[in-house]
mmCIF file of C-alpha atoms and ligand atoms in Angstrom:
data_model
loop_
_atom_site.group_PDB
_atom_site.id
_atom_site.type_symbol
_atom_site.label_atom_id
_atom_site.label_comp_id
_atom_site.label_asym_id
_atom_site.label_seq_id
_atom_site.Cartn_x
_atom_site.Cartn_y
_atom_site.Cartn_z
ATOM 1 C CA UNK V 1107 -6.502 -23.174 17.177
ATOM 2 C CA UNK V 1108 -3.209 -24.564 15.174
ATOM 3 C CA UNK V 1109 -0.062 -24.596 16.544
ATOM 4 C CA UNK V 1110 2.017 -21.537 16.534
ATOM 5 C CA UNK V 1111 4.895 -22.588 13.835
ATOM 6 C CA UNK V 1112 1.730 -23.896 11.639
ATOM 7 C CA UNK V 1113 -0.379 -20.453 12.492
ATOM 8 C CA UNK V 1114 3.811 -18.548 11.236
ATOM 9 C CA UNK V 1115 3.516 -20.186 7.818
ATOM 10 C CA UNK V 1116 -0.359 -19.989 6.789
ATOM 11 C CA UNK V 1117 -0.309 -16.242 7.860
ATOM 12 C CA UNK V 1118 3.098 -16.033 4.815
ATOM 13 C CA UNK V 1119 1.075 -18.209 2.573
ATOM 14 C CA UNK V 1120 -2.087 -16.374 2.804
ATOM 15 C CA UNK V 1121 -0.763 -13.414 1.670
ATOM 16 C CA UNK V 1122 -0.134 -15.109 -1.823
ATOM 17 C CA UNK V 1123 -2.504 -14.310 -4.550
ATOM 18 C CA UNK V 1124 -5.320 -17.340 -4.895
ATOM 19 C CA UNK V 1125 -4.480 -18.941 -1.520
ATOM 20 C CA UNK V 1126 -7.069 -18.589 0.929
ATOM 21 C CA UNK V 1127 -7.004 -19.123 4.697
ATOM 22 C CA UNK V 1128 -7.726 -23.149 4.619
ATOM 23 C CA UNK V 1129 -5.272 -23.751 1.843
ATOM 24 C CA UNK V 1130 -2.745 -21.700 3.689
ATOM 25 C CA UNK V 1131 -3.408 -23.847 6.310
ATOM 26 C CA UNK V 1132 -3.299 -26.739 4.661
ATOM 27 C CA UNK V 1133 0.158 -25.742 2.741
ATOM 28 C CA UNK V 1134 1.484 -25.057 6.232
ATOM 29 C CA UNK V 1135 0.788 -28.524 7.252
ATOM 30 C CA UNK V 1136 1.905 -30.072 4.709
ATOM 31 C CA UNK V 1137 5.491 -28.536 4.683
ATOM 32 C CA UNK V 1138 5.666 -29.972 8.622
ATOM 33 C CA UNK V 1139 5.705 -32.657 7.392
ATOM 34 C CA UNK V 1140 8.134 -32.556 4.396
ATOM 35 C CA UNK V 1141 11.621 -33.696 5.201
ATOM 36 C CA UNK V 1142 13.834 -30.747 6.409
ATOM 37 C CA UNK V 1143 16.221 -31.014 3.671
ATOM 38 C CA UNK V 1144 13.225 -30.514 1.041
ATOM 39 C CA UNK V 1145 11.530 -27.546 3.130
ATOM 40 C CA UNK V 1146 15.295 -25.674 2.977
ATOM 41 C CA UNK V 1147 15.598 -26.108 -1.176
ATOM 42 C CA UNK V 1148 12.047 -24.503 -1.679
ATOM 43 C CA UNK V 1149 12.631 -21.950 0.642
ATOM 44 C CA UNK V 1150 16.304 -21.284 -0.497
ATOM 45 C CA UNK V 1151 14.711 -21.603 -4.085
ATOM 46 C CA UNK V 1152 12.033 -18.742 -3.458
ATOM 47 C CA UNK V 1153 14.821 -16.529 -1.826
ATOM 48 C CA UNK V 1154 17.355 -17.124 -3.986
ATOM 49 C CA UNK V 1155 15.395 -16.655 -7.446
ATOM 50 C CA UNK V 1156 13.583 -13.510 -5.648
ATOM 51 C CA UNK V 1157 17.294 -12.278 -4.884
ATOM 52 C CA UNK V 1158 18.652 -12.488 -8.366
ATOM 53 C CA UNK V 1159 15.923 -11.644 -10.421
ATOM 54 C CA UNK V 1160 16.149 -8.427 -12.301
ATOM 55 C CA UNK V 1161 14.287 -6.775 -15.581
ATOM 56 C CA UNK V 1162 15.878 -7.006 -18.658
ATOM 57 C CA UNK V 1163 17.304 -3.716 -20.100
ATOM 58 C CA UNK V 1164 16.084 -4.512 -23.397
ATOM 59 C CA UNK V 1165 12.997 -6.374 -22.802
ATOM 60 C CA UNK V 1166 11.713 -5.656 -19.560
ATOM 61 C CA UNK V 1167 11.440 -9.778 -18.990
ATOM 62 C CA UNK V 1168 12.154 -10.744 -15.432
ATOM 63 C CA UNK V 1169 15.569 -12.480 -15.591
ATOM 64 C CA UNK V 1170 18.970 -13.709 -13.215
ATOM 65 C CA UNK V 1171 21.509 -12.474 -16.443
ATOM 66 C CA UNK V 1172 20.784 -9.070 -18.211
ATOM 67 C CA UNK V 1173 20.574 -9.271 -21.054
ATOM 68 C CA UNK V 1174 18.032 -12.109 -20.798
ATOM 69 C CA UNK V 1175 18.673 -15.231 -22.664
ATOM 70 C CA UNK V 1176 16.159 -14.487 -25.406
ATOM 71 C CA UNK V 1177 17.326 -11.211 -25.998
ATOM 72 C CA UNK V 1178 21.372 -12.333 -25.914
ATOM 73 C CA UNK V 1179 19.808 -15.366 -28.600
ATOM 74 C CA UNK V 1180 21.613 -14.825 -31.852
ATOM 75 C CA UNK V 1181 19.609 -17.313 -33.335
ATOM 76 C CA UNK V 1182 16.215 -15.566 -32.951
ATOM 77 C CA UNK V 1183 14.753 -13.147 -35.382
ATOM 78 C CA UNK V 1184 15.285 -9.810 -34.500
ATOM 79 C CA UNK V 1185 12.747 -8.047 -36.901
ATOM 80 C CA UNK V 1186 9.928 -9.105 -34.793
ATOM 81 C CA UNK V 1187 8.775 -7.722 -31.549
ATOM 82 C CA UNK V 1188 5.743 -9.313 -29.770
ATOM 83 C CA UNK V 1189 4.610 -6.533 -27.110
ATOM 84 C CA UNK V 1190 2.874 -7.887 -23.809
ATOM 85 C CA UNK V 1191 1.790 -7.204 -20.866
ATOM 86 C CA UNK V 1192 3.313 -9.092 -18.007
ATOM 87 C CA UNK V 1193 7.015 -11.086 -17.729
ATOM 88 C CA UNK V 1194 4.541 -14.182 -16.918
ATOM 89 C CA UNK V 1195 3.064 -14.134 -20.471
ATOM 90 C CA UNK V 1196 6.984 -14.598 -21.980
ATOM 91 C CA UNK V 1197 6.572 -18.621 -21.450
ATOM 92 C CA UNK V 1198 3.141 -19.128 -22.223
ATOM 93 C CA UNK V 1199 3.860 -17.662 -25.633
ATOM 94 C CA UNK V 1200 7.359 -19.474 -25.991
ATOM 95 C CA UNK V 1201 5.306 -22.742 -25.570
ATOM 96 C CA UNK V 1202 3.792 -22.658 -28.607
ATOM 97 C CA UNK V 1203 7.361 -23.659 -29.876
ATOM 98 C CA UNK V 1204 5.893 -21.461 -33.125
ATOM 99 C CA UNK V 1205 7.859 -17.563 -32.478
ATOM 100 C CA UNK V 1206 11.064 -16.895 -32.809
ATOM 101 C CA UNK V 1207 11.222 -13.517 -32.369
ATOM 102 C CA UNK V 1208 11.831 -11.068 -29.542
ATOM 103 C CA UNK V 1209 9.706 -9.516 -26.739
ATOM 104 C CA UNK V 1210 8.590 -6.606 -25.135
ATOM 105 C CA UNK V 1211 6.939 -6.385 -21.608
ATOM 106 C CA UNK V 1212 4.910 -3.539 -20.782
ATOM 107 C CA UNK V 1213 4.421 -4.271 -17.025
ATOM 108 C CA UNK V 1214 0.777 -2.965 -16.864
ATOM 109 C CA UNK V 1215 -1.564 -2.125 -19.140
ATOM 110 C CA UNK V 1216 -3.199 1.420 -19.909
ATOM 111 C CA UNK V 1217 -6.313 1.808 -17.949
ATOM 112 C CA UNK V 1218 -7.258 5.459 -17.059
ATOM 113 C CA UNK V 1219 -10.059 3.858 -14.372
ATOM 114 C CA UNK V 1220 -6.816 3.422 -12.340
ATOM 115 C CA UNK V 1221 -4.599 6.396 -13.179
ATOM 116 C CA UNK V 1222 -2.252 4.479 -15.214
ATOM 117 C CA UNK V 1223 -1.647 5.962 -18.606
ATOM 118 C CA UNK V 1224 1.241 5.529 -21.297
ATOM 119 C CA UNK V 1225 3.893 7.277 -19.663
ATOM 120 C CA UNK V 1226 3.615 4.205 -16.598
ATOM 121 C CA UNK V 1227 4.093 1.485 -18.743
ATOM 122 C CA UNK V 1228 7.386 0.425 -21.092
ATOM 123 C CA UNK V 1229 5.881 2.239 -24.112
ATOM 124 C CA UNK V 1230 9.285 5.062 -24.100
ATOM 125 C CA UNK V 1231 11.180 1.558 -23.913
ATOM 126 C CA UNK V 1232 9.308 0.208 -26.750
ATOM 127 C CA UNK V 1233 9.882 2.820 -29.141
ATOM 128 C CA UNK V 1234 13.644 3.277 -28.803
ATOM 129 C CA UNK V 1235 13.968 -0.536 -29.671
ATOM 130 C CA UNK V 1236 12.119 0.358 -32.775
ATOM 131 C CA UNK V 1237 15.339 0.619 -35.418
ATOM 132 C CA UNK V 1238 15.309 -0.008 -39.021
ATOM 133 C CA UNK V 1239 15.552 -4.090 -38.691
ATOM 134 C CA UNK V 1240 12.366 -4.212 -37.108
ATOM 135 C CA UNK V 1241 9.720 -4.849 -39.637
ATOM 136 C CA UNK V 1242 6.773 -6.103 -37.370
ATOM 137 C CA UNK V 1243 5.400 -5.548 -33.580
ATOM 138 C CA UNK V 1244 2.862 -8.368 -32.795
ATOM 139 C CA UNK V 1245 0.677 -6.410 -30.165
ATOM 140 C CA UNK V 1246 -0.409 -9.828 -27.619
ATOM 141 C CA UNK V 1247 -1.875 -7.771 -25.124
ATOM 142 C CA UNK V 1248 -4.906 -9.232 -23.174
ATOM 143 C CA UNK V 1249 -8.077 -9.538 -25.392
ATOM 144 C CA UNK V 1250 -9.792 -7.205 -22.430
ATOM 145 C CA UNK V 1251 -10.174 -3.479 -22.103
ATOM 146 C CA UNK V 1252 -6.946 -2.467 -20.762
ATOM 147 C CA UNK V 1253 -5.254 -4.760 -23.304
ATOM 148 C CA UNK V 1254 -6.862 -3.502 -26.052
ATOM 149 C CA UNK V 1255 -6.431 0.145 -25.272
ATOM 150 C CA UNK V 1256 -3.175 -0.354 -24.806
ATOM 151 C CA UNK V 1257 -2.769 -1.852 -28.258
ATOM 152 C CA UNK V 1258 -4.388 0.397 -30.417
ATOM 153 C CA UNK V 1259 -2.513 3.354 -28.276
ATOM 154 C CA UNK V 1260 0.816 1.395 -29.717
ATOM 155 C CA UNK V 1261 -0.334 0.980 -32.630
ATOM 156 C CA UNK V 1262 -1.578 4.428 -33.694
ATOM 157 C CA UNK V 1263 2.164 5.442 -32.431
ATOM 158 C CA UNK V 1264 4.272 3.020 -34.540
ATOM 159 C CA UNK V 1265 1.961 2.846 -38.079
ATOM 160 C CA UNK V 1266 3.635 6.335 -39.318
ATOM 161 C CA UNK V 1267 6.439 4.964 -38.798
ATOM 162 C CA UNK V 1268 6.324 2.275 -41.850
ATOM 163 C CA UNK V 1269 6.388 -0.877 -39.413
ATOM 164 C CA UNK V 1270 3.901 -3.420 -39.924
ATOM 165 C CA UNK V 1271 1.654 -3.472 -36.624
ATOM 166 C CA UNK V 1272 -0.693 -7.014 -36.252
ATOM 167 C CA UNK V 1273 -2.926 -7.843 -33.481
ATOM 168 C CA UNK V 1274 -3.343 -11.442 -32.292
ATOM 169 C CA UNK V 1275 -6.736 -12.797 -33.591
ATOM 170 C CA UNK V 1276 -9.648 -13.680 -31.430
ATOM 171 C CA UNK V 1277 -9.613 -17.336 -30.878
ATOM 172 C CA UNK V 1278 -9.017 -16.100 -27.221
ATOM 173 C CA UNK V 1279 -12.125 -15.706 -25.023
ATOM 174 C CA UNK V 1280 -12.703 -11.709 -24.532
ATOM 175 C CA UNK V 1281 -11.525 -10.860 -21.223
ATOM 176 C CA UNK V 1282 -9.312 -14.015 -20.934
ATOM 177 C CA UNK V 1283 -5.769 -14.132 -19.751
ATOM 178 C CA UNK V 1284 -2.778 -14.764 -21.817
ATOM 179 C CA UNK V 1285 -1.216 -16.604 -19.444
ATOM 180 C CA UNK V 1286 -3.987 -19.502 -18.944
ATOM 181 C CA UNK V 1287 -4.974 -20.054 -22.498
ATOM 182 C CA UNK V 1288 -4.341 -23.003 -23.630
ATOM 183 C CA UNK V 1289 -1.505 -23.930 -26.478
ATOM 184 C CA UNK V 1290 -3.433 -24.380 -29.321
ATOM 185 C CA UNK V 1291 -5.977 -21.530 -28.761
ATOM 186 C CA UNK V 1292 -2.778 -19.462 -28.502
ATOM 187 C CA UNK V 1293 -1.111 -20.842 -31.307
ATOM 188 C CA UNK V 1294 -4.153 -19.881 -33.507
ATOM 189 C CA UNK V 1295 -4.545 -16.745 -32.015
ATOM 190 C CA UNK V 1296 -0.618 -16.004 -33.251
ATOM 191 C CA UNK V 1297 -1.088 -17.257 -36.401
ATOM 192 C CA UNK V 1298 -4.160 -15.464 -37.591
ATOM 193 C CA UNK V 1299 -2.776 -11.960 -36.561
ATOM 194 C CA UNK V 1300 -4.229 -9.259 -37.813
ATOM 195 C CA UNK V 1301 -2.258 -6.135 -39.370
ATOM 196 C CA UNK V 1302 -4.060 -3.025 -37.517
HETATM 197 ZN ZN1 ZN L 744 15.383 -9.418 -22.707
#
């Protein structure tokens, strides 16, 4: 049986997606032994960033400053919107260095199998960003169900509307997430977007 501060910390740990029991453990262990000074930035750093993060009113990005530094950019384009699902997918796309556009985050996806439908995601958000200077919406939603439900809900919405409406290509494994692709498959999958 571990010690009782080491037993404190796995139990905190464990309740973080992908760590089990052992690597809790191990985690827990391993910050006993980290020099005090160390332990109080990452746990300063956790409470502090959870503290001041809030959702961008335009965007819906998770962010300390609203509006969030992309969307207060002067320099980015401003006729392009690339929708997706999850704040977490904003730097995996802003790695490929390649769009200079804005974003939209959805937070969810539709999936009537769990009761969530347009109205629970950022659509209403998405569609009153939709002015005149917007000429395209790259839908980047997940190449899985949800994700591509989602997108062709969005898309049959905005088409009347005389906005150009592409769909990132398939060079992304069906069912994969956005967020663990790698660079290039991404950067492909950008650049050979299809209009819907
Ligand atoms: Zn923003």
């Amino acid at each position: 049986m571990a010690s009782e501060p080491i037993m404190r910390i796995a139990s905190q740990l464990s309740r973080l997606p992908g760590i089990g029991p052992k690597s809790a453990q191990r985690l827990a262990y391993h910050i006993l032994n980290l020099p005090l000074e160390q332990v109080r930035e990452l746990a300063t750093s956790i409470w502090e960033g959870r503290k001041s993060a809030r959702t961008c009113s335009i965007c819906g990005d998770l962010t300390a400053n609203d509006p969030c530094p992309i969307c207060s950019d002067k320099k980015r384009r401003a006729d392009q919107i690339c929708v997706v699902r999850d704040p977490r997918d904003v730097p995996a796309l802003e790695h490929m260095h390649s769009y200079s556009g804005l974003y939209h985050v959805l937070h969810g996806a539709i999936s009537p199998m769990d009761g969530i439908g347009p109205d629970d995601i950022r659509i209403r958000e998405l569609m009153a960003r939709l002015s005149a200077d917007v000429e395209e919406v790259i839908l980047a939603t997940n190449p899985d169900v949800e994700g591509e439900a989602t997108a062709s809900y969005i898309a049959r919405l905005i088409k009347p509307m005389g906005i150009k409406v592409t769909r990132i290509a398939y060079g992304l494994p069906v069912g994969a997430d956005l967020e663990y692709a790698d660079e290039m498959t991404l950067s492909r999958a950008f650049e050979g977007r299809r209009e819907l």
